[in-house]
């Protein structure tokens, strides 16, 4: 199963493979069932995977940056003066 193959969701490179795959499927009604369009699907799937992995890396980097920001916020909260009484040995 493929992701949504709408043109606005993919790069220009992948859109070429998607267009070729769709065109092959439309023009080869019976032979598509016997693997005529498999090479188009293979290249389209490779391109979609490359896009997905790139999005995954960007999202992972964003999440790491967000976690670093959260950690620094937590540290700054506990470095505040109002929490100093926790460290005192009264």
GROMACS .gro file of C-alpha atoms in nm:
model
   90
    1UNK     CA    1   0.000   0.000   0.000
    2UNK     CA    2   0.128   0.343  -0.088
    3UNK     CA    3   0.097   0.675   0.083
    4UNK     CA    4  -0.124   0.941  -0.069
    5UNK     CA    5   0.014   0.998  -0.419
    6UNK     CA    6  -0.112   1.354  -0.453
    7UNK     CA    7   0.141   1.572  -0.633
    8UNK     CA    8   0.154   1.847  -0.370
    9UNK     CA    9   0.278   1.601  -0.104
   10UNK     CA   10   0.590   1.487  -0.286
   11UNK     CA   11   0.905   1.621  -0.447
   12UNK     CA   12   0.931   1.684  -0.818
   13UNK     CA   13   1.155   1.381  -0.855
   14UNK     CA   14   0.900   1.148  -0.698
   15UNK     CA   15   0.615   1.309  -0.888
   16UNK     CA   16   0.781   1.195  -1.213
   17UNK     CA   17   0.784   0.834  -1.090
   18UNK     CA   18   0.427   0.861  -0.963
   19UNK     CA   19   0.310   1.002  -1.295
   20UNK     CA   20   0.485   0.723  -1.488
   21UNK     CA   21   0.334   0.459  -1.260
   22UNK     CA   22  -0.018   0.599  -1.289
   23UNK     CA   23   0.015   0.633  -1.666
   24UNK     CA   24   0.135   0.274  -1.693
   25UNK     CA   25  -0.158   0.152  -1.483
   26UNK     CA   26  -0.408   0.343  -1.698
   27UNK     CA   27  -0.263   0.240  -2.035
   28UNK     CA   28  -0.209  -0.130  -1.963
   29UNK     CA   29  -0.540  -0.259  -1.837
   30UNK     CA   30  -0.469  -0.633  -1.855
   31UNK     CA   31  -0.091  -0.647  -1.862
   32UNK     CA   32  -0.066  -0.453  -1.536
   33UNK     CA   33  -0.194  -0.766  -1.364
   34UNK     CA   34   0.102  -0.962  -1.500
   35UNK     CA   35   0.373  -0.728  -1.376
   36UNK     CA   36   0.403  -0.485  -1.665
   37UNK     CA   37   0.414  -0.183  -1.430
   38UNK     CA   38   0.630  -0.340  -1.159
   39UNK     CA   39   0.948  -0.149  -1.247
   40UNK     CA   40   0.758   0.182  -1.229
   41UNK     CA   41   0.620   0.084  -0.891
   42UNK     CA   42   0.966  -0.022  -0.772
   43UNK     CA   43   1.125   0.313  -0.857
   44UNK     CA   44   0.829   0.503  -0.716
   45UNK     CA   45   0.850   0.307  -0.390
   46UNK     CA   46   1.224   0.373  -0.363
   47UNK     CA   47   1.167   0.744  -0.408
   48UNK     CA   48   0.881   0.751  -0.156
   49UNK     CA   49   1.099   0.567   0.095
   50UNK     CA   50   1.378   0.820   0.046
   51UNK     CA   51   1.131   1.102   0.113
   52UNK     CA   52   0.994   0.928   0.420
   53UNK     CA   53   1.339   0.870   0.569
   54UNK     CA   54   1.430   1.235   0.509
   55UNK     CA   55   1.111   1.351   0.686
   56UNK     CA   56   1.183   1.109   0.969
   57UNK     CA   57   1.533   1.251   1.017
   58UNK     CA   58   1.405   1.610   1.018
   59UNK     CA   59   1.137   1.523   1.273
   60UNK     CA   60   1.389   1.338   1.493
   61UNK     CA   61   1.620   1.639   1.487
   62UNK     CA   62   1.332   1.868   1.583
   63UNK     CA   63   1.237   1.637   1.869
   64UNK     CA   64   1.595   1.630   1.999
   65UNK     CA   65   1.613   2.008   1.991
   66UNK     CA   66   1.281   2.032   2.171
   67UNK     CA   67   1.400   1.788   2.440
   68UNK     CA   68   1.717   1.990   2.493
   69UNK     CA   69   1.505   2.303   2.533
   70UNK     CA   70   1.280   2.127   2.785
   71UNK     CA   71   1.581   2.007   2.984
   72UNK     CA   72   1.726   2.355   2.995
   73UNK     CA   73   1.388   2.492   3.110
   74UNK     CA   74   1.376   2.237   3.391
   75UNK     CA   75   1.730   2.319   3.500
   76UNK     CA   76   1.657   2.691   3.496
   77UNK     CA   77   1.347   2.639   3.711
   78UNK     CA   78   1.541   2.451   3.978
   79UNK     CA   79   1.832   2.696   3.969
   80UNK     CA   80   1.593   2.971   4.066
   81UNK     CA   81   1.627   3.130   4.413
   82UNK     CA   82   1.290   3.011   4.536
   83UNK     CA   83   1.411   2.648   4.537
   84UNK     CA   84   1.722   2.711   4.744
   85UNK     CA   85   1.543   2.612   5.066
   86UNK     CA   86   1.543   2.250   4.945
   87UNK     CA   87   1.923   2.240   4.960
   88UNK     CA   88   1.955   2.394   5.306
   89UNK     CA   89   2.030   2.170   5.604
   90UNK     CA   90   1.791   2.329   5.856
   0.00000   0.00000   0.00000
